[in-house]
mmCIF file of C-alpha atoms in Angstrom:
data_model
loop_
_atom_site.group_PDB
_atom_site.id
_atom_site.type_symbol
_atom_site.label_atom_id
_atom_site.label_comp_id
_atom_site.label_asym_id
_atom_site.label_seq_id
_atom_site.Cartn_x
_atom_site.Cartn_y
_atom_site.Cartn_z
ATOM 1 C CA UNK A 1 119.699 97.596 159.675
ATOM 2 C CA UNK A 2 123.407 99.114 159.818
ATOM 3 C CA UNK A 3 126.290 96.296 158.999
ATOM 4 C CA UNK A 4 124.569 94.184 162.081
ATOM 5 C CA UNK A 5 122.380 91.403 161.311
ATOM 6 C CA UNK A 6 119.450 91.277 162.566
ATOM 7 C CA UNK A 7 118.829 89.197 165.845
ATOM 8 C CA UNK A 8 115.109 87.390 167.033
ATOM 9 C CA UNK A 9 115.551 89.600 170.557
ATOM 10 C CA UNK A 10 112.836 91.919 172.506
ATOM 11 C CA UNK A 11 114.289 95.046 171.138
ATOM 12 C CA UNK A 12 113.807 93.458 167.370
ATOM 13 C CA UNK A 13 111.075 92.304 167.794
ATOM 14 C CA UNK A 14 109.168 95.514 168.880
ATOM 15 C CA UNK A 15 110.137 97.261 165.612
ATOM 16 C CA UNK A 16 107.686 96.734 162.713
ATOM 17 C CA UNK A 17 109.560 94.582 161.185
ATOM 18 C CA UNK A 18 110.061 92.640 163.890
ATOM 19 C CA UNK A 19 106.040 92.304 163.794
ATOM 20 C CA UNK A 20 107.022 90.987 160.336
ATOM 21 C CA UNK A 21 108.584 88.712 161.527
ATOM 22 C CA UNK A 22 105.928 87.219 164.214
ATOM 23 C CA UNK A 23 103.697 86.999 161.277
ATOM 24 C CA UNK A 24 106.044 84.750 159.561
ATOM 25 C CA UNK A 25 106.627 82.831 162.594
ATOM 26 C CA UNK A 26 103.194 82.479 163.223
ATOM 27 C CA UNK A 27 102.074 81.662 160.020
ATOM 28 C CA UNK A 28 105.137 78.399 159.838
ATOM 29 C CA UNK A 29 104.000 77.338 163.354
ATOM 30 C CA UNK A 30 99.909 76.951 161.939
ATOM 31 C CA UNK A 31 101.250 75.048 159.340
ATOM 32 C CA UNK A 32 103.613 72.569 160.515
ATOM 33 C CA UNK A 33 100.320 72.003 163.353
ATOM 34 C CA UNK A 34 98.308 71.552 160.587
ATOM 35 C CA UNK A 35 100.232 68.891 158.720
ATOM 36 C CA UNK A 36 100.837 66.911 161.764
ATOM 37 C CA UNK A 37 97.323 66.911 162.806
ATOM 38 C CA UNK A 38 94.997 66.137 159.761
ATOM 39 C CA UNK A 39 91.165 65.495 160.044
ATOM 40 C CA UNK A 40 90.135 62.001 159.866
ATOM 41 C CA UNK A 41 88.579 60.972 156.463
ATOM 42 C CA UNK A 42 84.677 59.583 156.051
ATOM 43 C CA UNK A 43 85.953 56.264 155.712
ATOM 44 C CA UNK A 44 88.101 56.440 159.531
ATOM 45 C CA UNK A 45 84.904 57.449 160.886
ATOM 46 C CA UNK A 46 82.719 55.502 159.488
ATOM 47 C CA UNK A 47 84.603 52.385 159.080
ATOM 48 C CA UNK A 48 85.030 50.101 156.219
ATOM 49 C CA UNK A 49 81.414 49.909 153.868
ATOM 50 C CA UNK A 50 79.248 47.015 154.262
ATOM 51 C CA UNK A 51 80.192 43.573 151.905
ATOM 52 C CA UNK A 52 76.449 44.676 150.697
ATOM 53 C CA UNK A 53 76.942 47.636 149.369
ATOM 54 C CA UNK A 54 80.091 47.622 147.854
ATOM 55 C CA UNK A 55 78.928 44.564 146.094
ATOM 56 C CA UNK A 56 75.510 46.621 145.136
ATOM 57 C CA UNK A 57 78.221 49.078 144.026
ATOM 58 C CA UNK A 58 80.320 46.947 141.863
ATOM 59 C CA UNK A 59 76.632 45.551 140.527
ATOM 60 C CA UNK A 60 75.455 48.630 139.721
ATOM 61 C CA UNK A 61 78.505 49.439 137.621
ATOM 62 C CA UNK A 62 78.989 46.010 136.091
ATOM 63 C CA UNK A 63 76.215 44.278 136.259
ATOM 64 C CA UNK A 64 76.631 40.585 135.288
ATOM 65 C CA UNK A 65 74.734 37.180 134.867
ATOM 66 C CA UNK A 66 74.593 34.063 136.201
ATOM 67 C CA UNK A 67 76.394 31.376 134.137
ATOM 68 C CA UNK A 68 73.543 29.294 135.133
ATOM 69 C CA UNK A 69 70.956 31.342 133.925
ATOM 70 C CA UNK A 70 73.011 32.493 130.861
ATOM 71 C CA UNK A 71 71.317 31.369 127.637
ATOM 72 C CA UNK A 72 74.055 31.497 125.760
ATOM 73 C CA UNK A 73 76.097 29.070 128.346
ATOM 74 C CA UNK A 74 73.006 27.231 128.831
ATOM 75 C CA UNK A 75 72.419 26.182 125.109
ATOM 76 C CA UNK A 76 76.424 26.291 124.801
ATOM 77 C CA UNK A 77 76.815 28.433 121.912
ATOM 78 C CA UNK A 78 78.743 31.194 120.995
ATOM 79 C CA UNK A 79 76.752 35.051 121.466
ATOM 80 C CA UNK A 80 77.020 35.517 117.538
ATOM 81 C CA UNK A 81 75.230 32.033 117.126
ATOM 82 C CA UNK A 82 72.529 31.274 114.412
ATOM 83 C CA UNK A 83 69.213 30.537 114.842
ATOM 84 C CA UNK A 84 70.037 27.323 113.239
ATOM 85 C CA UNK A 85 73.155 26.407 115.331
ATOM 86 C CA UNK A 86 70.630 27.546 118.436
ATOM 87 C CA UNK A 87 67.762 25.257 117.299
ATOM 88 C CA UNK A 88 70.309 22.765 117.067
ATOM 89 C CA UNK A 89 71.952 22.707 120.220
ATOM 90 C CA UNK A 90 68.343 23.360 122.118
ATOM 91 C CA UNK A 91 67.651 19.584 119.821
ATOM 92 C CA UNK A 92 70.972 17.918 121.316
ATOM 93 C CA UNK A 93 69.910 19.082 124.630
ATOM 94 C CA UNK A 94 66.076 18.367 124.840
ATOM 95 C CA UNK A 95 66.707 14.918 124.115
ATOM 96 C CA UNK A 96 69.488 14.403 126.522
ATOM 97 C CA UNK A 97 67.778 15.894 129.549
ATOM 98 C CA UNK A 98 63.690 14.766 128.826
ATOM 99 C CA UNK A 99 62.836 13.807 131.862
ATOM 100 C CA UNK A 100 61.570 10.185 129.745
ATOM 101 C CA UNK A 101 64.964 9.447 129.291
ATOM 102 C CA UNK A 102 66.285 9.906 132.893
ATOM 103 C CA UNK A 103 63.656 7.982 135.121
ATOM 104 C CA UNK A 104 66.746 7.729 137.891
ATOM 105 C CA UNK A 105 67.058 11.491 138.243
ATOM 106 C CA UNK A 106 64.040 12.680 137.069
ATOM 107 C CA UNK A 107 63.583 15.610 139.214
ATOM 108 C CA UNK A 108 67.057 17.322 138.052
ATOM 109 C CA UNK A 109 65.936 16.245 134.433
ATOM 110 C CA UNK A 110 62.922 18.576 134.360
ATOM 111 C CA UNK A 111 64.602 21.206 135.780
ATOM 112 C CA UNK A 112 67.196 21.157 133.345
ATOM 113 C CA UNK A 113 64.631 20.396 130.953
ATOM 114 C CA UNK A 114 62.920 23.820 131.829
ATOM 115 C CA UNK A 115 66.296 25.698 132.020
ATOM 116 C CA UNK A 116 67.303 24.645 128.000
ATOM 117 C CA UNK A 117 63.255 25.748 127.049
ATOM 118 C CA UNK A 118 63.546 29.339 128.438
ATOM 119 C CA UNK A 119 67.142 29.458 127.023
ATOM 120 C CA UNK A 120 65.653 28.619 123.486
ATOM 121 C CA UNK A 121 62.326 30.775 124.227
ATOM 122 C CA UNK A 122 64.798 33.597 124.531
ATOM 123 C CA UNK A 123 67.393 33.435 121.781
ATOM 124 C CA UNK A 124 64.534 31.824 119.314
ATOM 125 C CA UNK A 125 62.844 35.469 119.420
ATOM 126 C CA UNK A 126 65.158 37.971 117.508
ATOM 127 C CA UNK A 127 63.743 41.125 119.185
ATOM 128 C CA UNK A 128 63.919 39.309 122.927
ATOM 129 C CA UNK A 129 67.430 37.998 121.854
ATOM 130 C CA UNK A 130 68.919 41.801 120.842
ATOM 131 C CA UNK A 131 67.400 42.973 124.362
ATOM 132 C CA UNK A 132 68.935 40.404 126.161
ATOM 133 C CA UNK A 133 72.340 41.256 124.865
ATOM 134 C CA UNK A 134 71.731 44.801 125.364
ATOM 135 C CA UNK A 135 70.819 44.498 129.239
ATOM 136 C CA UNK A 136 70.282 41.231 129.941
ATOM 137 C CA UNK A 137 67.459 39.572 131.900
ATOM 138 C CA UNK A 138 66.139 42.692 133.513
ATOM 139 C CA UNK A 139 66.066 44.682 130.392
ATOM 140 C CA UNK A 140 64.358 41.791 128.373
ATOM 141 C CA UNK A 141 61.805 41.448 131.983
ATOM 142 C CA UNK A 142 61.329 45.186 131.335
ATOM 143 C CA UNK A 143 61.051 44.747 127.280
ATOM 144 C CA UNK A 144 58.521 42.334 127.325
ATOM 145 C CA UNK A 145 56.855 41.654 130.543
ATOM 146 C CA UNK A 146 54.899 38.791 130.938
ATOM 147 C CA UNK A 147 56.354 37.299 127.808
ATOM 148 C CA UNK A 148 59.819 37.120 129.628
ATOM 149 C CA UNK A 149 58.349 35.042 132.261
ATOM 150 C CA UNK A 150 60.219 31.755 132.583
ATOM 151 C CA UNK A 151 58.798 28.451 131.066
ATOM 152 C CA UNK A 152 56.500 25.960 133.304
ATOM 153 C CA UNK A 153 56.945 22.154 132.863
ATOM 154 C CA UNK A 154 54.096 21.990 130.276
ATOM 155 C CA UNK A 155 55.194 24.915 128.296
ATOM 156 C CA UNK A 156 58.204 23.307 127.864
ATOM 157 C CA UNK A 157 56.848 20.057 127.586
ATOM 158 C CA UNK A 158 54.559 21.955 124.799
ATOM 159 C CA UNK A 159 57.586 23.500 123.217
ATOM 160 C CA UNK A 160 59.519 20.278 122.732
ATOM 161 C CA UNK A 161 56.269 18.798 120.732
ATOM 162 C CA UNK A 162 56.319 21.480 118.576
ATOM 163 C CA UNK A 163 59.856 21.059 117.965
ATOM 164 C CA UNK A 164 60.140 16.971 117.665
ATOM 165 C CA UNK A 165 56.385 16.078 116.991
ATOM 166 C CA UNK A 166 54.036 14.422 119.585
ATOM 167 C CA UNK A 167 56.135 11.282 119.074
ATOM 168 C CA UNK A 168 57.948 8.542 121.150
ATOM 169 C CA UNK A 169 61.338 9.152 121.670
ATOM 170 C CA UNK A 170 62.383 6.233 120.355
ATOM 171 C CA UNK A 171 60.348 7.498 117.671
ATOM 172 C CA UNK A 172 62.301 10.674 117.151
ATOM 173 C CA UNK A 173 65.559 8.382 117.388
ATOM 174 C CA UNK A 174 64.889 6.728 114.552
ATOM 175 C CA UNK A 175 64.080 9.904 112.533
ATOM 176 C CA UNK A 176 67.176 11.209 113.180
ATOM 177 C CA UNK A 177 68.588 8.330 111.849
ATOM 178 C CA UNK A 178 66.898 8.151 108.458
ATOM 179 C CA UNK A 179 67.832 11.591 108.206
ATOM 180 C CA UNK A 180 71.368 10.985 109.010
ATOM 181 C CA UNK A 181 71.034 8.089 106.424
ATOM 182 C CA UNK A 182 68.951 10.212 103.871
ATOM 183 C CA UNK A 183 71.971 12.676 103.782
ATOM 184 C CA UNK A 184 74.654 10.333 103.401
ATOM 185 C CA UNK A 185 73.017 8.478 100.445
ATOM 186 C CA UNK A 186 72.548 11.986 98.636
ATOM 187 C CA UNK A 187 76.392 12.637 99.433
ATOM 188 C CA UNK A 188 77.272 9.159 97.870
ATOM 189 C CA UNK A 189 74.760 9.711 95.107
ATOM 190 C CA UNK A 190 76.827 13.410 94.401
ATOM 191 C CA UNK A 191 80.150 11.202 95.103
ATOM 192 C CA UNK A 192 79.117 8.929 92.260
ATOM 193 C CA UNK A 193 78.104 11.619 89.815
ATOM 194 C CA UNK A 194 81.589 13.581 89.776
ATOM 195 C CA UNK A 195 83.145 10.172 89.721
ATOM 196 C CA UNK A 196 81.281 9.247 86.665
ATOM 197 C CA UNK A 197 81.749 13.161 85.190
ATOM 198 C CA UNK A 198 85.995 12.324 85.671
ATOM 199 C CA UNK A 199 85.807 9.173 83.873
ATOM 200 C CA UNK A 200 83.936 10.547 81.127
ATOM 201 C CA UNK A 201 86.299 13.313 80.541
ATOM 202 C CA UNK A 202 89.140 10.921 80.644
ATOM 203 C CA UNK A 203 88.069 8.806 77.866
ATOM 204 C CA UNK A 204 87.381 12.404 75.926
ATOM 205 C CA UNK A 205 90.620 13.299 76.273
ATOM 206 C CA UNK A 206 91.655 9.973 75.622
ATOM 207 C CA UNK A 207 90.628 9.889 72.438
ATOM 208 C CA UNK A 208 91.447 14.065 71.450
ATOM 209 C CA UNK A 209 95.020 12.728 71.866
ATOM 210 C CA UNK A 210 94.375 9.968 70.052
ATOM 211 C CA UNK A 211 92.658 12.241 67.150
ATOM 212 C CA UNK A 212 95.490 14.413 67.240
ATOM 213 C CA UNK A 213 98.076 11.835 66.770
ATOM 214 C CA UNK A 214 96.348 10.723 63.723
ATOM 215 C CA UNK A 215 98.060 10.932 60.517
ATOM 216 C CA UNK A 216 96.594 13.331 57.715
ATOM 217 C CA UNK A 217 96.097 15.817 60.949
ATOM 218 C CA UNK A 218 96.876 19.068 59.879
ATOM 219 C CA UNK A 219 99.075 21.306 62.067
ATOM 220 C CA UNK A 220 96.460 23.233 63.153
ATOM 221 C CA UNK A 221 93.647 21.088 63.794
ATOM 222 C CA UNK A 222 96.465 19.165 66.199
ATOM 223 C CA UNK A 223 97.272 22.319 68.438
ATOM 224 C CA UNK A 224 92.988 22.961 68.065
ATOM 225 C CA UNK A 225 92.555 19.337 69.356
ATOM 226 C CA UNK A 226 95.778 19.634 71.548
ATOM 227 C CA UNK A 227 94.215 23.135 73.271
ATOM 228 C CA UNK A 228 90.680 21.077 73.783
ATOM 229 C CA UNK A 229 92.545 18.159 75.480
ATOM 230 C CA UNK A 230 93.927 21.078 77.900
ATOM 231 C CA UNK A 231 90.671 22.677 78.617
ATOM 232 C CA UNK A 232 89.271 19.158 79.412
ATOM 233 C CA UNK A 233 92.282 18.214 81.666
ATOM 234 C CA UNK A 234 92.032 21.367 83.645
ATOM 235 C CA UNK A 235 87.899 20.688 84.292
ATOM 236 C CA UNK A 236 89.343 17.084 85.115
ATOM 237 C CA UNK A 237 91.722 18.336 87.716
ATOM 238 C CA UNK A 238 88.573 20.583 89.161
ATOM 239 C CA UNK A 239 86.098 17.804 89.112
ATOM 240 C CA UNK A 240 89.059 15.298 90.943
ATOM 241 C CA UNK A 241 89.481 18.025 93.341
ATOM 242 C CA UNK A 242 85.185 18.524 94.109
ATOM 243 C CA UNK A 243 85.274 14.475 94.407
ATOM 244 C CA UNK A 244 88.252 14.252 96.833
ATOM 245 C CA UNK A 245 86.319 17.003 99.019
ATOM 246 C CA UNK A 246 82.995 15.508 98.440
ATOM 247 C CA UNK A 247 84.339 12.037 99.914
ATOM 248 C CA UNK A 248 86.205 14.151 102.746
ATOM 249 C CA UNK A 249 82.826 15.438 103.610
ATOM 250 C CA UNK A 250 80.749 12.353 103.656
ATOM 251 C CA UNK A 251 83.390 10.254 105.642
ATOM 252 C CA UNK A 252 83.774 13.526 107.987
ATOM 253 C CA UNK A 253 79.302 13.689 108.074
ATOM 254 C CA UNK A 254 78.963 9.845 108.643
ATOM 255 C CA UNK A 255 81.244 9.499 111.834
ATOM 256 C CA UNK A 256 79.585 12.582 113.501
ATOM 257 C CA UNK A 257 76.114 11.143 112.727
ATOM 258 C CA UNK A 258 77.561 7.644 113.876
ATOM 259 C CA UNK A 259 78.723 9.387 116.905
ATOM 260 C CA UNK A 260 75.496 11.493 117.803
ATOM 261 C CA UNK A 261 73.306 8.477 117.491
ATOM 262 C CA UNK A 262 75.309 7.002 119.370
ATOM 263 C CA UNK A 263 74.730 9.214 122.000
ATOM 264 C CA UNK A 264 71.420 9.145 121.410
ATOM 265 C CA UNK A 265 71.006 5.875 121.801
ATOM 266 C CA UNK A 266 72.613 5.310 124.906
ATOM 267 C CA UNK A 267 70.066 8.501 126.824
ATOM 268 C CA UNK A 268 67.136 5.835 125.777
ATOM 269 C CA UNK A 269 66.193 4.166 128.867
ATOM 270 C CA UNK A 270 65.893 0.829 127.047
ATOM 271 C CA UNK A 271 69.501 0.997 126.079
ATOM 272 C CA UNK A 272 70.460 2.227 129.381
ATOM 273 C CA UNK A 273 68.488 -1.231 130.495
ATOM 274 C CA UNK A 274 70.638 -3.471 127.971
ATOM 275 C CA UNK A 275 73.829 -1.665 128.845
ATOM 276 C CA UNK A 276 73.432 -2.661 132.432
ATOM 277 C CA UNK A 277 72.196 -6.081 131.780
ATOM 278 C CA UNK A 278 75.205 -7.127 129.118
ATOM 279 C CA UNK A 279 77.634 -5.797 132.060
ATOM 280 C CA UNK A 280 76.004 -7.988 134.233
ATOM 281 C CA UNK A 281 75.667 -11.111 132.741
ATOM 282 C CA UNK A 282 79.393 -10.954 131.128
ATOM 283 C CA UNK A 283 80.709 -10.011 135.017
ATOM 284 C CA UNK A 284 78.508 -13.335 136.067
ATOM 285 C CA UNK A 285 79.430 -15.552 133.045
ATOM 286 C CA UNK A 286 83.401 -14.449 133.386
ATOM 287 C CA UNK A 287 83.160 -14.728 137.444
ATOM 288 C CA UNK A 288 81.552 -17.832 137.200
ATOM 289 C CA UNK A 289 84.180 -19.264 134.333
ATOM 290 C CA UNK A 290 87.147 -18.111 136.336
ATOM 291 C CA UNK A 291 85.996 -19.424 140.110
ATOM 292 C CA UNK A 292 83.468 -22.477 139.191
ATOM 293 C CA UNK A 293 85.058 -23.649 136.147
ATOM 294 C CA UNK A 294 88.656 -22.739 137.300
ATOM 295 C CA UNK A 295 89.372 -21.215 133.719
ATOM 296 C CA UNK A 296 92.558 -18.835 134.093
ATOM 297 C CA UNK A 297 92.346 -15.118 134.320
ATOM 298 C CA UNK A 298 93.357 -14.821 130.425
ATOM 299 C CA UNK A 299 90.372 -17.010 129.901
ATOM 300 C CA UNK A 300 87.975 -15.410 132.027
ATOM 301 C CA UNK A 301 88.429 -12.207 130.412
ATOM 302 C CA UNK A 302 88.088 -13.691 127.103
ATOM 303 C CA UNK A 303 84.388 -14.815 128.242
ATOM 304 C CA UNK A 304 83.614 -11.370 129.486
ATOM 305 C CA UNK A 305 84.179 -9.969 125.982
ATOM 306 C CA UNK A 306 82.824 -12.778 124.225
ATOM 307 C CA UNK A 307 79.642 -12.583 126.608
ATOM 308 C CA UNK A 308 79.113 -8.841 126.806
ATOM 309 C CA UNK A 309 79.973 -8.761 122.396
ATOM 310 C CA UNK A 310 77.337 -11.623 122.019
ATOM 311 C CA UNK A 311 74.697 -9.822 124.018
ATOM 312 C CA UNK A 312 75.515 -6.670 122.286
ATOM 313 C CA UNK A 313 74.768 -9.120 119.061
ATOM 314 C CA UNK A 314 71.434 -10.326 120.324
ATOM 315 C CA UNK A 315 69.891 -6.950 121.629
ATOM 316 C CA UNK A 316 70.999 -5.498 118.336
ATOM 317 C CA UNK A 317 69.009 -8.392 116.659
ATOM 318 C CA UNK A 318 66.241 -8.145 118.887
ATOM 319 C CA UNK A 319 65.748 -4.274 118.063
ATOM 320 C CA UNK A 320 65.743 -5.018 114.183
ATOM 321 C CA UNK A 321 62.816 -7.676 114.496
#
């Protein structure tokens, strides 16, 4: 090139590196065309995917269950539940939601009713239970065919009378209050024994003090006799401690079994019945004392309770004849 630079003119440009050059030139211009004209992608062409697919897409890789349908949500327990704490709740729930005990909204009672059976069917069976949790309801359809199948109204009605007994209702309420008494007698009966066992080892160590105290006691028979009294105060302590937890329990078992049956008691429709007809006759006897008899509004809502505690009174009587 000499001391002059080179220049972009038709005399440079005919040498070969001025065919170097073109190259370059060439080369710059295809790719600042190509990055200001890009190809559209799939989804500009095709437009935005169906709601359908994507959500078959986000199915496929999550796939997820109905709360309704749920066992686990329908029974309300927790995934790592027991077979007792599942035969329980399927219990609380079968009697709430018999179709007996809702004769106003019967229809939504039996299907209810159904939906607690085939939760229980399917968490009662171990083997349908682990498939279940492995792939839910199509892997325990797949698992066990027909077996899977959802319960009809009389194999659920089938399923309660092998849980409760082909018995009333009112029938099954009142064995489930024996039972509830049963247990708290044997807890009082337990309560009674360690309260006996701590008296008996306080009069022991009663009299090893005593006996130790006595004069003619040698040295060591009073730190043998002292070391006894020890040993039996220490077993004291431990049986006052069982007692105090015994009595916890039994006050703590008693006022959920007061509060069950009474739960219980009120899905009967003969209590339902009462319920409505105390209401109504204290409303009528408190309306009726506060417009006919002109009582004052302190008054008439003194005969309301009064009323509506005195028919409480008399259907409670009535029951226990």
């Amino acid at each position: 090139f000499g001391s002059r630079p080179f220049a972009c003119s038709s005399e440079g440009l005919g040498t070969p590196l001025g065919a170097m050059w073109r190259a370059l030139l060439l080369v710059s211009e295809a790719r600042s065309q190509r990055s200001r004209f890009r190809l559209p992608s799939c989804q500009h062409v095709l437009g935005p995917s169906p709601p359908w697919s994507r959500g078959a897409a986000s199915s496929s890789r999550s796939p997820k269950t109905d709360d309704r349908m749920d066992p686990y949500k329908v029974l309300d327990v927790q995934r790592d539940a027991s077979q007792d704490d599942v035969k329980r709740a399927y219990r609380r729930l079968a009697l709430r939601w018999h179709p007996d005990r809702n004769p106003d909204n019967q229809a939504a009672a039996e299907q209810e009713f159904k939906r607690i059976s085939n939760a229980y069917k399917l968490l009662s069976d171990p083997a349908q239970r682990a498939v279940y949790d492995r792939g839910g309801f199509d892997g325990a359809r797949q698992g066990f065919g027909a077996q899977a199948q959802p319960f009809s109204e009389q194999e659920a009605a089938e399923l309660f009378r092998q849980m409760f007994g082909n018995k009333p209702l009112h029938e099954i309420i009142r064995e489930v209050e024996q039972a509830a008494e049963e247990k708290n007698e044997q807890m009082a009966a337990q309560e009674n024994q360690l309260r006996d066992q701590a008296d008996r080892l306080r009069r022991e160590i009663a009299d090893l003090e005593l006996q130790a105290r006595r004069p003619g006691v040698s040295v060591f028979q009073a730190s043998q006799v002292t070391l006894l009294a020890q040993q039996k105060s220490l077993r004291l302590q431990q049986v006052e401690q069982a007692l105090q937890q015994t009595w916890t329990q039994r006050l703590v078992q008693r006022s959920n079994a007061n509060f069950a049956l009474s739960r219980l008691r009120m899905l009967d429709p003969v209590r339902q019945a009462e319920s409505r007809l105390r209401v109504r006759l204290a409303w009528g006897t408190a309306l009726g004392a506060y417009f006919i008899c002109g009582t004052s509004l302190v008054g008439a809502i003194c005969v309301f309770l009064g009323t509506s505690l005195g028919a409480r009174l008399a259907f409670a009587a009535w029951a226990r004849l």
